[in-house]
Amino acid sequence: MSNYYQKEIETAPREEILRIQNEKIVKQVKHVYENVPYYRDLMDKKGVKPEDIKSVDDIKKLPFLTKDDLREGYPYGLLGTDLKNIVRIQSTSGTTGRRVVAFYTQKDVDLWEECCARAIVAAGGTNEDVCQVSYGYGLFTGGPGLNGGSHKVGCLTLPMSSGNTERQIQFMMDLGATILCCTPSYAAYIGESLEDAGYKPEDNKLKAGIFGAEPWTEEMRREIEKSLGIKAYDIYGLTETSGPGVAFECEEQSGMHINEDHFYAEIIDPDTGEVLPEGEKGELVFTSLDKEGFPLLRYRTRDICILSREKCSCGRTFVKMSKPLGRSDDMMIIRGVNVFPSQIETVLLKEGYPPNYQIVVDRAKNNDTFDIYVEFSPEQFSDKVSEIQAHERSLTAAMRSMLGIGPKIHLVPPRTIERSEGKAVRVIDKRKLHD
Ligand code: ADP
Ligand code: ZN
């Protein structure tokens, strides 16, 4: 049996969730129409009036919002209330261009923190836990979100922020941290650093990790679970919709429950904008249901995933989203072939390599070059040229069968690829510099 932070709503019958959503959407659309001229214009252009939206079924009549809209409206263009009511801003990490700023009233902050609290409790957290928050603090939403959630649950919160890995380890061991929150790439790095410091997985007191903010594979989950001796839970979110906690994993670890009392999710065909039937893969679109400061209707996340309403053994009734299968703007087109970093990670881990890699794409003589730098694990490491070449050949073949094209593999000694304390930089696309 699962523990819940807000049992009544997390396990509510579908009809009840729908009733709440229908009630909230009418208010939210009215709020946006009256307070956000930018979106009012979009609605007027489409000929939609707030009265046309009577239930979530009518959401499909509303215009989409994209990151470009938010950039255009920067900084105050999509603000939903007077600045005097705003108590906080956060900002995207700018992975894909100009930063986007989001605004929060005190109520927005509270609801966001509750969403994070639900994630912590779903991962087994209680007020007896020591929760180490090693996401970055500051404009990035990871640290503040999980920090707030941890307080709400009543955990002893260690606001470590990211970086200074030696100190992370010292606090983790001295204070007996039981839950670790950070990006999956930083979790892998912390695992590695613990091993380097001579600790075994059973030496720490950790029981669970809440990892998100970037894509990670099932193979990477197993690596992290093994190296830290924990159960690793996924958490999803984006600054535009508040931050982490939009969706979170339960003990079933098979997709993340979307907090449907606060966010309405749709899956659309990214090319046509058409809403797809349940179970189909497409772009995730969110409509906030009760945001005051930064309410976004039909916001296109660019994350590609699948929704499922299959009954979950944890008892939660919220719809589940699959791990994002890459963001539509993460995809590289190399020699005409679509390549996602997650495919490369899957091959590496299957072939027994650690998840430390960097992809370099460039153009030479009008042809794309495609290089992957991969670390040997300490056990595989060899300084015999013939052995290294044999490994490189077999990894190239495995990549070719997954991707359809063969990269040039460069195996490098353990611990030589730069580690990340936040979101990992996996791809360096130098072609963009020439354009
Ligand atoms: P940026 O767009 O600058 O990276 P954010 O820091 O708000 O801004 O990041 C949000 C994005 O991070 C999401 O749209 C998604 O692509 C990615 N993301 C967040 N959580 C996860 C997760 N658990 N798995 C995969 N990707 C994630
Ligand atoms: Zn569940």
Short mmCIF file of C-alpha atoms and ligand atoms in Angstrom, two decimals:
data_model
loop_
_atom_site.label_atom_id
_atom_site.label_comp_id
_atom_site.label_asym_id
_atom_site.label_seq_id
_atom_site.Cartn_x
_atom_site.Cartn_y
_atom_site.Cartn_z
CA MET A 1 0.00 0.00 0.00
CA SER A 2 1.12 3.33 -0.92
CA ASN A 3 1.32 6.44 1.20
CA TYR A 4 -0.21 9.61 -0.12
CA TYR A 5 0.31 13.25 0.69
CA GLN A 6 -3.26 14.20 -0.26
CA LYS A 7 -5.01 10.87 -0.38
CA GLU A 8 -8.50 12.10 -1.17
CA ILE A 9 -7.58 13.79 -4.41
CA GLU A 10 -4.75 11.44 -5.40
CA THR A 11 -7.10 8.47 -5.30
CA ALA A 12 -10.34 10.22 -6.26
CA PRO A 13 -12.72 8.50 -8.67
CA ARG A 14 -12.25 9.64 -12.29
CA GLU A 15 -15.65 11.37 -12.32
CA GLU A 16 -14.63 13.44 -9.33
CA ILE A 17 -11.35 14.52 -10.96
CA LEU A 18 -13.25 15.41 -14.12
CA ARG A 19 -15.78 17.39 -12.13
CA ILE A 20 -12.98 19.39 -10.49
CA GLN A 21 -11.26 19.96 -13.83
CA ASN A 22 -14.48 21.14 -15.48
CA GLU A 23 -15.16 23.55 -12.69
CA LYS A 24 -11.62 24.94 -12.69
CA ILE A 25 -11.19 25.32 -16.45
CA VAL A 26 -14.13 27.69 -16.77
CA LYS A 27 -12.63 29.95 -14.12
CA GLN A 28 -9.10 29.66 -15.48
CA VAL A 29 -10.05 30.63 -19.04
CA LYS A 30 -12.04 33.59 -17.77
CA HIS A 31 -9.09 34.65 -15.61
CA VAL A 32 -6.70 34.47 -18.57
CA TYR A 33 -9.06 36.26 -20.95
CA GLU A 34 -9.53 39.11 -18.54
CA ASN A 35 -5.92 39.45 -17.41
CA VAL A 36 -3.58 38.36 -20.20
CA PRO A 37 -4.02 40.57 -23.29
CA TYR A 38 -1.51 38.46 -25.24
CA TYR A 39 -3.69 35.36 -24.95
CA ARG A 40 -6.93 37.30 -25.29
CA ASP A 41 -5.67 38.40 -28.73
CA LEU A 42 -4.95 34.78 -29.68
CA MET A 43 -8.46 33.78 -28.60
CA ASP A 44 -10.04 36.69 -30.42
CA LYS A 45 -8.14 35.80 -33.58
CA LYS A 46 -9.46 32.26 -33.31
CA GLY A 47 -12.94 33.51 -32.57
CA VAL A 48 -13.16 31.76 -29.17
CA LYS A 49 -14.86 33.44 -26.23
CA PRO A 50 -14.52 32.40 -22.58
CA GLU A 51 -18.23 31.35 -22.64
CA ASP A 52 -17.35 28.75 -25.29
CA ILE A 53 -15.33 26.81 -22.72
CA LYS A 54 -17.77 24.92 -20.51
CA SER A 55 -15.70 21.84 -19.73
CA VAL A 56 -12.30 20.31 -20.44
CA ASP A 57 -13.78 18.84 -23.64
CA ASP A 58 -13.84 22.38 -25.00
CA ILE A 59 -10.13 22.95 -24.37
CA LYS A 60 -9.41 21.79 -27.91
CA LYS A 61 -11.08 24.98 -29.17
CA LEU A 62 -8.39 27.12 -27.55
CA PRO A 63 -5.25 28.31 -29.35
CA PHE A 64 -1.87 26.80 -28.49
CA LEU A 65 0.92 28.62 -26.73
CA THR A 66 4.54 27.89 -27.57
CA LYS A 67 7.89 28.74 -26.10
CA ASP A 68 8.21 31.36 -28.84
CA ASP A 69 5.11 33.09 -27.50
CA LEU A 70 6.69 33.19 -24.06
CA ARG A 71 9.90 34.56 -25.50
CA GLU A 72 7.96 37.18 -27.40
CA GLY A 73 6.06 38.11 -24.27
CA TYR A 74 9.25 38.30 -22.17
CA PRO A 75 9.28 39.46 -19.46
CA TYR A 76 5.77 40.54 -18.40
CA GLY A 77 3.64 39.72 -21.44
CA LEU A 78 1.92 36.63 -20.03
CA LEU A 79 1.58 37.77 -16.47
CA GLY A 80 -1.84 36.82 -15.09
CA THR A 81 -2.15 39.25 -12.19
CA ASP A 82 -0.85 42.53 -10.82
CA LEU A 83 2.84 42.48 -9.97
CA LYS A 84 1.96 43.34 -6.38
CA ASN A 85 0.48 39.84 -6.02
CA ILE A 86 3.62 38.12 -7.37
CA VAL A 87 6.04 36.84 -4.75
CA ARG A 88 8.51 34.81 -6.82
CA ILE A 89 10.03 34.33 -10.22
CA GLN A 90 11.88 31.31 -11.57
CA SER A 91 13.45 30.81 -14.96
CA THR A 92 14.20 27.99 -17.40
CA SER A 93 17.73 26.70 -17.65
CA GLY A 94 17.82 27.93 -21.21
CA THR A 95 18.69 24.50 -22.64
CA THR A 96 17.22 25.53 -25.96
CA GLY A 97 17.68 29.26 -26.26
CA ARG A 98 16.51 32.41 -24.56
CA ARG A 99 15.34 32.00 -21.03
CA VAL A 100 11.69 32.06 -20.11
CA VAL A 101 10.58 33.65 -16.83
CA ALA A 102 7.64 32.33 -14.81
CA PHE A 103 5.77 34.17 -12.05
CA TYR A 104 4.16 32.87 -8.86
CA THR A 105 1.71 34.22 -6.36
CA GLN A 106 1.91 32.78 -2.84
CA LYS A 107 -0.93 30.39 -3.72
CA ASP A 108 0.97 29.27 -6.84
CA VAL A 109 4.05 28.53 -4.72
CA ASP A 110 1.96 26.56 -2.21
CA LEU A 111 0.30 24.41 -4.85
CA TRP A 112 3.63 23.77 -6.57
CA GLU A 113 5.21 22.71 -3.29
CA GLU A 114 2.26 20.42 -2.61
CA CYS A 115 2.84 18.74 -5.96
CA CYS A 116 6.47 18.14 -4.97
CA ALA A 117 5.33 16.88 -1.56
CA ARG A 118 3.13 14.30 -3.31
CA ALA A 119 6.22 13.11 -5.20
CA ILE A 120 8.28 12.80 -2.03
CA VAL A 121 5.57 10.85 -0.19
CA ALA A 122 5.08 8.60 -3.25
CA ALA A 123 8.79 7.80 -3.01
CA GLY A 124 8.27 6.73 0.61
CA GLY A 125 9.10 10.04 2.28
CA THR A 126 7.73 10.92 5.73
CA ASN A 127 8.57 13.49 8.40
CA GLU A 128 11.22 11.08 9.68
CA ASP A 129 13.28 11.38 6.53
CA VAL A 130 16.38 13.43 5.89
CA CYS A 131 15.95 14.83 2.42
CA GLN A 132 19.06 16.04 0.62
CA VAL A 133 18.13 18.47 -2.15
CA SER A 134 21.02 18.61 -4.60
CA TYR A 135 19.24 20.25 -7.48
CA GLY A 136 20.49 23.75 -8.18
CA TYR A 137 18.89 26.51 -6.11
CA GLY A 138 18.23 29.92 -7.57
CA LEU A 139 16.38 30.65 -10.78
CA PHE A 140 16.30 26.94 -11.67
CA THR A 141 13.11 25.36 -10.34
CA GLY A 142 14.63 22.05 -9.17
CA GLY A 143 16.07 23.21 -5.83
CA PRO A 144 13.26 25.53 -4.70
CA GLY A 145 10.53 23.06 -5.77
CA LEU A 146 11.83 20.01 -3.95
CA ASN A 147 12.95 22.14 -1.01
CA GLY A 148 9.38 23.38 -0.59
CA GLY A 149 7.96 19.88 -1.00
CA SER A 150 10.37 18.49 1.56
CA HIS A 151 9.31 21.15 4.08
CA LYS A 152 5.64 20.38 3.49
CA VAL A 153 6.25 16.68 4.18
CA GLY A 154 8.18 17.65 7.27
CA CYS A 155 11.45 16.02 6.30
CA LEU A 156 14.68 17.35 7.71
CA THR A 157 15.68 19.27 4.58
CA LEU A 158 19.32 19.61 3.52
CA PRO A 159 19.35 22.51 1.06
CA MET A 160 22.64 21.47 -0.53
CA SER A 161 22.10 22.84 -4.04
CA SER A 162 24.30 21.28 -6.71
CA GLY A 163 28.07 21.19 -6.80
CA ASN A 164 30.85 20.67 -4.28
CA THR A 165 30.42 16.92 -4.47
CA GLU A 166 32.85 16.25 -1.63
CA ARG A 167 30.68 18.28 0.73
CA GLN A 168 27.54 16.56 -0.60
CA ILE A 169 29.03 13.25 0.38
CA GLN A 170 30.17 14.44 3.75
CA PHE A 171 26.71 15.75 4.67
CA MET A 172 25.01 12.71 3.20
CA MET A 173 27.09 10.38 5.37
CA ASP A 174 27.32 12.52 8.54
CA LEU A 175 23.63 13.44 8.67
CA GLY A 176 22.36 10.14 7.32
CA ALA A 177 20.41 11.45 4.34
CA THR A 178 17.65 9.00 3.38
CA ILE A 179 16.28 10.70 0.24
CA LEU A 180 18.35 12.30 -2.49
CA CYS A 181 16.86 14.77 -5.00
CA CYS A 182 18.94 15.85 -8.01
CA THR A 183 19.31 15.32 -11.74
CA PRO A 184 19.90 11.69 -12.73
CA SER A 185 23.28 12.59 -14.19
CA TYR A 186 24.33 14.17 -10.91
CA ALA A 187 23.04 11.12 -9.01
CA ALA A 188 25.24 8.91 -11.18
CA TYR A 189 28.18 11.20 -10.48
CA ILE A 190 27.53 11.15 -6.73
CA GLY A 191 27.37 7.34 -6.89
CA GLU A 192 30.70 7.25 -8.63
CA SER A 193 32.24 9.70 -6.18
CA LEU A 194 31.03 7.64 -3.21
CA GLU A 195 32.72 4.62 -4.69
CA ASP A 196 35.91 6.61 -5.29
CA ALA A 197 35.83 7.69 -1.65
CA GLY A 198 35.80 4.01 -0.67
CA TYR A 199 32.10 3.66 0.26
CA LYS A 200 29.97 0.68 -0.68
CA PRO A 201 26.29 1.15 -1.63
CA GLU A 202 25.20 -0.24 1.75
CA ASP A 203 27.31 2.28 3.67
CA ASN A 204 24.90 5.15 3.05
CA LYS A 205 21.42 5.49 4.60
CA LEU A 206 19.69 6.49 1.38
CA LYS A 207 16.52 4.61 0.51
CA ALA A 208 15.12 6.62 -2.37
CA GLY A 209 16.07 9.18 -4.98
CA ILE A 210 13.84 11.63 -6.82
CA PHE A 211 15.51 12.37 -10.10
CA GLY A 212 14.35 14.43 -13.04
CA ALA A 213 14.73 17.61 -15.06
CA GLU A 214 16.42 15.75 -17.89
CA PRO A 215 15.84 12.55 -19.88
CA TRP A 216 17.22 9.32 -18.48
CA THR A 217 16.81 5.73 -19.52
CA GLU A 218 15.66 2.62 -17.64
CA GLU A 219 19.22 1.32 -17.94
CA MET A 220 20.50 4.43 -16.21
CA ARG A 221 17.89 3.97 -13.49
CA ARG A 222 19.24 0.49 -12.77
CA GLU A 223 22.83 1.79 -12.68
CA ILE A 224 21.94 4.51 -10.19
CA GLU A 225 19.84 2.17 -8.05
CA LYS A 226 22.75 -0.23 -7.86
CA SER A 227 25.46 2.33 -7.17
CA LEU A 228 23.51 4.12 -4.41
CA GLY A 229 21.57 1.12 -3.09
CA ILE A 230 18.21 2.88 -3.49
CA LYS A 231 14.97 2.92 -5.41
CA ALA A 232 15.09 5.71 -8.02
CA TYR A 233 11.91 7.64 -8.86
CA ASP A 234 11.34 9.88 -11.83
CA ILE A 235 9.85 13.36 -11.51
CA TYR A 236 8.81 15.65 -14.35
CA GLY A 237 8.05 19.29 -14.78
CA LEU A 238 8.96 22.45 -16.55
CA THR A 239 9.38 26.00 -15.43
CA GLU A 240 6.48 27.18 -17.58
CA THR A 241 4.02 25.05 -15.61
CA SER A 242 5.71 25.81 -12.22
CA GLY A 243 8.61 23.35 -12.14
CA PRO A 244 9.17 19.75 -10.99
CA GLY A 245 6.12 17.96 -9.63
CA VAL A 246 3.80 18.29 -12.60
CA ALA A 247 4.10 14.50 -12.69
CA PHE A 248 5.77 11.99 -10.39
CA GLU A 249 6.42 8.29 -10.14
CA CYS A 250 4.91 5.91 -7.62
CA GLU A 251 6.34 2.61 -6.40
CA GLU A 252 5.26 0.89 -9.60
CA GLN A 253 7.93 2.89 -11.47
CA SER A 254 6.06 2.62 -14.74
CA GLY A 255 5.28 6.16 -15.74
CA MET A 256 4.54 9.35 -13.84
CA HIS A 257 1.16 10.35 -12.44
CA ILE A 258 0.18 13.80 -13.66
CA ASN A 259 -1.29 16.04 -10.96
CA GLU A 260 -4.55 16.33 -12.86
CA ASP A 261 -6.28 18.52 -10.33
CA HIS A 262 -3.82 21.26 -11.35
CA PHE A 263 -2.88 20.39 -14.94
CA TYR A 264 -4.93 19.15 -17.84
CA ALA A 265 -2.84 17.08 -20.27
CA GLU A 266 -3.37 16.47 -23.97
CA ILE A 267 -1.27 14.60 -26.53
CA ILE A 268 -1.20 16.18 -29.96
CA ASP A 269 0.30 15.43 -33.33
CA PRO A 270 3.22 17.90 -33.35
CA ASP A 271 2.82 18.53 -37.07
CA THR A 272 -0.93 19.08 -37.35
CA GLY A 273 -1.85 20.09 -33.79
CA GLU A 274 -4.62 17.51 -33.80
CA VAL A 275 -5.46 15.87 -30.45
CA LEU A 276 -4.52 12.19 -30.54
CA PRO A 277 -6.47 9.34 -28.97
CA GLU A 278 -5.26 7.96 -25.66
CA GLY A 279 -2.26 5.67 -25.90
CA GLU A 280 -0.79 7.34 -28.94
CA LYS A 281 2.61 8.94 -28.95
CA GLY A 282 2.78 12.68 -29.48
CA GLU A 283 3.60 16.06 -28.02
CA LEU A 284 2.48 16.75 -24.50
CA VAL A 285 0.37 19.89 -24.03
CA PHE A 286 -0.57 21.31 -20.62
CA THR A 287 -3.31 23.63 -19.52
CA SER A 288 -2.94 25.02 -16.02
CA LEU A 289 -6.19 24.81 -14.07
CA ASP A 290 -5.63 27.11 -11.14
CA LYS A 291 -2.59 29.28 -11.77
CA GLU A 292 -2.81 32.95 -10.82
CA GLY A 293 0.58 34.43 -11.69
CA PHE A 294 1.48 32.59 -14.87
CA PRO A 295 -1.54 30.74 -16.18
CA LEU A 296 -0.83 28.95 -19.46
CA LEU A 297 -3.55 27.46 -21.63
CA ARG A 298 -2.58 24.72 -24.10
CA TYR A 299 1.15 25.13 -23.63
CA ARG A 300 3.14 22.96 -26.04
CA THR A 301 5.97 21.34 -24.08
CA ARG A 302 7.77 19.85 -27.10
CA ASP A 303 8.19 16.71 -24.99
CA ILE A 304 7.13 13.58 -26.81
CA CYS A 305 5.35 10.95 -24.71
CA ILE A 306 2.36 8.63 -24.26
CA LEU A 307 -0.46 8.91 -21.71
CA SER A 308 -2.01 5.89 -20.05
CA ARG A 309 -5.09 5.49 -17.88
CA GLU A 310 -4.44 1.88 -17.01
CA LYS A 311 -5.23 1.18 -13.39
CA CYS A 312 -2.17 1.63 -11.19
CA SER A 313 -1.45 -0.69 -8.28
CA CYS A 314 -0.54 2.28 -6.08
CA GLY A 315 -4.20 3.33 -5.96
CA ARG A 316 -3.67 6.71 -7.58
CA THR A 317 -6.17 7.56 -10.27
CA PHE A 318 -4.22 10.33 -12.02
CA VAL A 319 -3.31 9.60 -15.63
CA LYS A 320 0.27 8.45 -16.17
CA MET A 321 2.75 9.83 -18.68
CA SER A 322 5.60 7.75 -20.03
CA LYS A 323 9.12 9.01 -19.66
CA PRO A 324 9.50 11.68 -22.33
CA LEU A 325 10.93 9.85 -25.29
CA GLY A 326 13.13 12.85 -26.00
CA ARG A 327 12.07 16.39 -26.62
CA SER A 328 11.20 17.20 -30.17
CA ASP A 329 14.04 19.70 -30.16
CA ASP A 330 16.52 17.16 -28.73
CA MET A 331 16.36 15.14 -31.88
CA MET A 332 19.39 15.43 -34.12
CA ILE A 333 19.17 14.84 -37.82
CA ILE A 334 22.46 13.30 -38.83
CA ARG A 335 22.99 12.35 -42.45
CA GLY A 336 19.23 12.51 -42.85
CA VAL A 337 18.54 10.08 -39.99
CA ASN A 338 16.69 11.02 -36.78
CA VAL A 339 18.84 10.33 -33.74
CA PHE A 340 17.91 10.79 -30.06
CA PRO A 341 20.56 10.86 -27.32
CA SER A 342 18.41 8.39 -25.35
CA GLN A 343 18.93 5.74 -28.05
CA ILE A 344 22.68 6.14 -27.70
CA GLU A 345 22.48 5.86 -23.93
CA THR A 346 20.44 2.69 -24.21
CA VAL A 347 23.06 1.03 -26.42
CA LEU A 348 25.93 2.08 -24.17
CA LEU A 349 24.38 0.68 -21.03
CA LYS A 350 23.31 -2.55 -22.76
CA GLU A 351 26.86 -3.04 -23.97
CA GLY A 352 28.20 -2.58 -20.44
CA TYR A 353 29.54 0.96 -20.70
CA PRO A 354 28.91 3.63 -18.06
CA PRO A 355 26.43 6.40 -18.96
CA ASN A 356 29.21 8.91 -19.48
CA TYR A 357 29.33 10.05 -23.04
CA GLN A 358 29.38 13.04 -25.29
CA ILE A 359 28.08 13.27 -28.83
CA VAL A 360 29.82 15.62 -31.23
CA VAL A 361 28.20 16.38 -34.54
CA ASP A 362 29.88 18.55 -37.15
CA ARG A 363 30.04 19.05 -40.87
CA ALA A 364 33.07 18.41 -43.04
CA LYS A 365 33.02 18.68 -46.82
CA ASN A 366 29.22 18.94 -46.81
CA ASN A 367 28.91 15.71 -44.91
CA ASP A 368 27.82 15.28 -41.31
CA THR A 369 30.43 13.87 -38.98
CA PHE A 370 29.16 11.91 -35.99
CA ASP A 371 31.50 11.13 -33.11
CA ILE A 372 30.71 9.64 -29.73
CA TYR A 373 33.17 9.83 -26.87
CA VAL A 374 32.56 7.02 -24.42
CA GLU A 375 34.30 6.11 -21.20
CA PHE A 376 35.55 2.66 -20.45
CA SER A 377 34.39 1.35 -17.13
CA PRO A 378 37.37 0.78 -14.82
CA GLU A 379 37.02 -3.02 -15.31
CA GLN A 380 37.07 -2.78 -19.10
CA PHE A 381 39.95 -0.38 -19.27
CA SER A 382 42.89 -1.48 -21.36
CA ASP A 383 45.89 0.25 -22.84
CA LYS A 384 46.35 -2.27 -25.63
CA VAL A 385 45.56 -0.56 -28.91
CA SER A 386 44.24 -3.73 -30.53
CA GLU A 387 41.84 -4.34 -27.65
CA ILE A 388 40.57 -0.79 -27.69
CA GLN A 389 39.97 -0.98 -31.41
CA ALA A 390 38.06 -4.22 -31.08
CA HIS A 391 35.79 -2.63 -28.45
CA GLU A 392 35.28 0.42 -30.65
CA ARG A 393 34.34 -1.73 -33.63
CA SER A 394 31.80 -3.77 -31.73
CA LEU A 395 30.23 -0.66 -30.18
CA THR A 396 30.01 0.99 -33.61
CA ALA A 397 28.17 -2.08 -34.89
CA ALA A 398 25.72 -2.01 -31.95
CA MET A 399 25.08 1.71 -32.56
CA ARG A 400 24.55 1.14 -36.26
CA SER A 401 21.92 -1.50 -35.63
CA MET A 402 20.03 0.80 -33.20
CA LEU A 403 20.35 4.06 -35.13
CA GLY A 404 20.70 3.06 -38.74
CA ILE A 405 23.94 4.99 -39.07
CA GLY A 406 27.38 4.28 -37.63
CA PRO A 407 29.09 6.87 -35.45
CA LYS A 408 32.83 7.03 -34.93
CA ILE A 409 33.38 5.75 -31.41
CA HIS A 410 36.24 7.05 -29.29
CA LEU A 411 36.82 5.10 -26.11
CA VAL A 412 38.50 7.20 -23.47
CA PRO A 413 39.87 6.31 -20.01
CA PRO A 414 37.51 6.21 -17.01
CA ARG A 415 36.60 9.56 -15.41
CA THR A 416 37.78 11.71 -18.31
CA ILE A 417 34.46 13.02 -19.62
CA GLU A 418 33.36 16.10 -17.74
CA ARG A 419 30.70 15.38 -15.10
CA SER A 420 27.56 17.40 -14.65
CA GLU A 421 26.17 18.75 -11.40
CA GLY A 422 22.93 19.81 -13.08
CA LYS A 423 21.57 18.89 -16.46
CA ALA A 424 24.18 16.94 -18.43
CA VAL A 425 25.47 18.32 -21.72
CA ARG A 426 25.30 15.27 -23.98
CA VAL A 427 25.32 16.82 -27.41
CA ILE A 428 27.69 19.30 -28.98
CA ASP A 429 26.32 20.18 -32.39
CA LYS A 430 28.99 22.26 -34.07
CA ARG A 431 27.00 22.45 -37.30
CA LYS A 432 24.97 25.20 -35.70
CA LEU A 433 28.12 27.34 -35.52
CA HIS A 434 28.53 27.21 -39.30
CA ASP A 435 24.93 28.06 -40.13
P1 ADP B 1 14.76 24.18 -20.25
O1 ADP B 1 13.71 24.07 -21.31
O2 ADP B 1 15.60 25.41 -20.38
O3 ADP B 1 15.56 22.93 -20.04
P2 ADP B 1 13.43 23.61 -17.70
O4 ADP B 1 14.55 23.63 -16.74
O5 ADP B 1 12.13 24.16 -17.27
O6 ADP B 1 13.88 24.44 -18.95
O7 ADP B 1 13.28 22.14 -18.22
C1 ADP B 1 12.06 21.52 -18.58
C2 ADP B 1 12.32 20.40 -19.52
O8 ADP B 1 13.19 19.43 -18.94
C3 ADP B 1 11.09 19.61 -19.88
O9 ADP B 1 10.34 20.22 -20.90
C4 ADP B 1 11.68 18.28 -20.32
O10 ADP B 1 12.14 18.33 -21.65
C5 ADP B 1 12.87 18.12 -19.42
N1 ADP B 1 12.52 17.24 -18.29
C6 ADP B 1 12.09 17.59 -17.06
N2 ADP B 1 11.88 16.50 -16.29
C7 ADP B 1 12.17 15.43 -17.05
C8 ADP B 1 12.15 14.02 -16.83
N3 ADP B 1 11.81 13.48 -15.66
N4 ADP B 1 12.52 13.22 -17.86
C9 ADP B 1 12.87 13.75 -19.06
N5 ADP B 1 12.92 15.05 -19.32
C10 ADP B 1 12.58 15.89 -18.34
ZN ZN B 2 0.87 4.58 -9.38
#
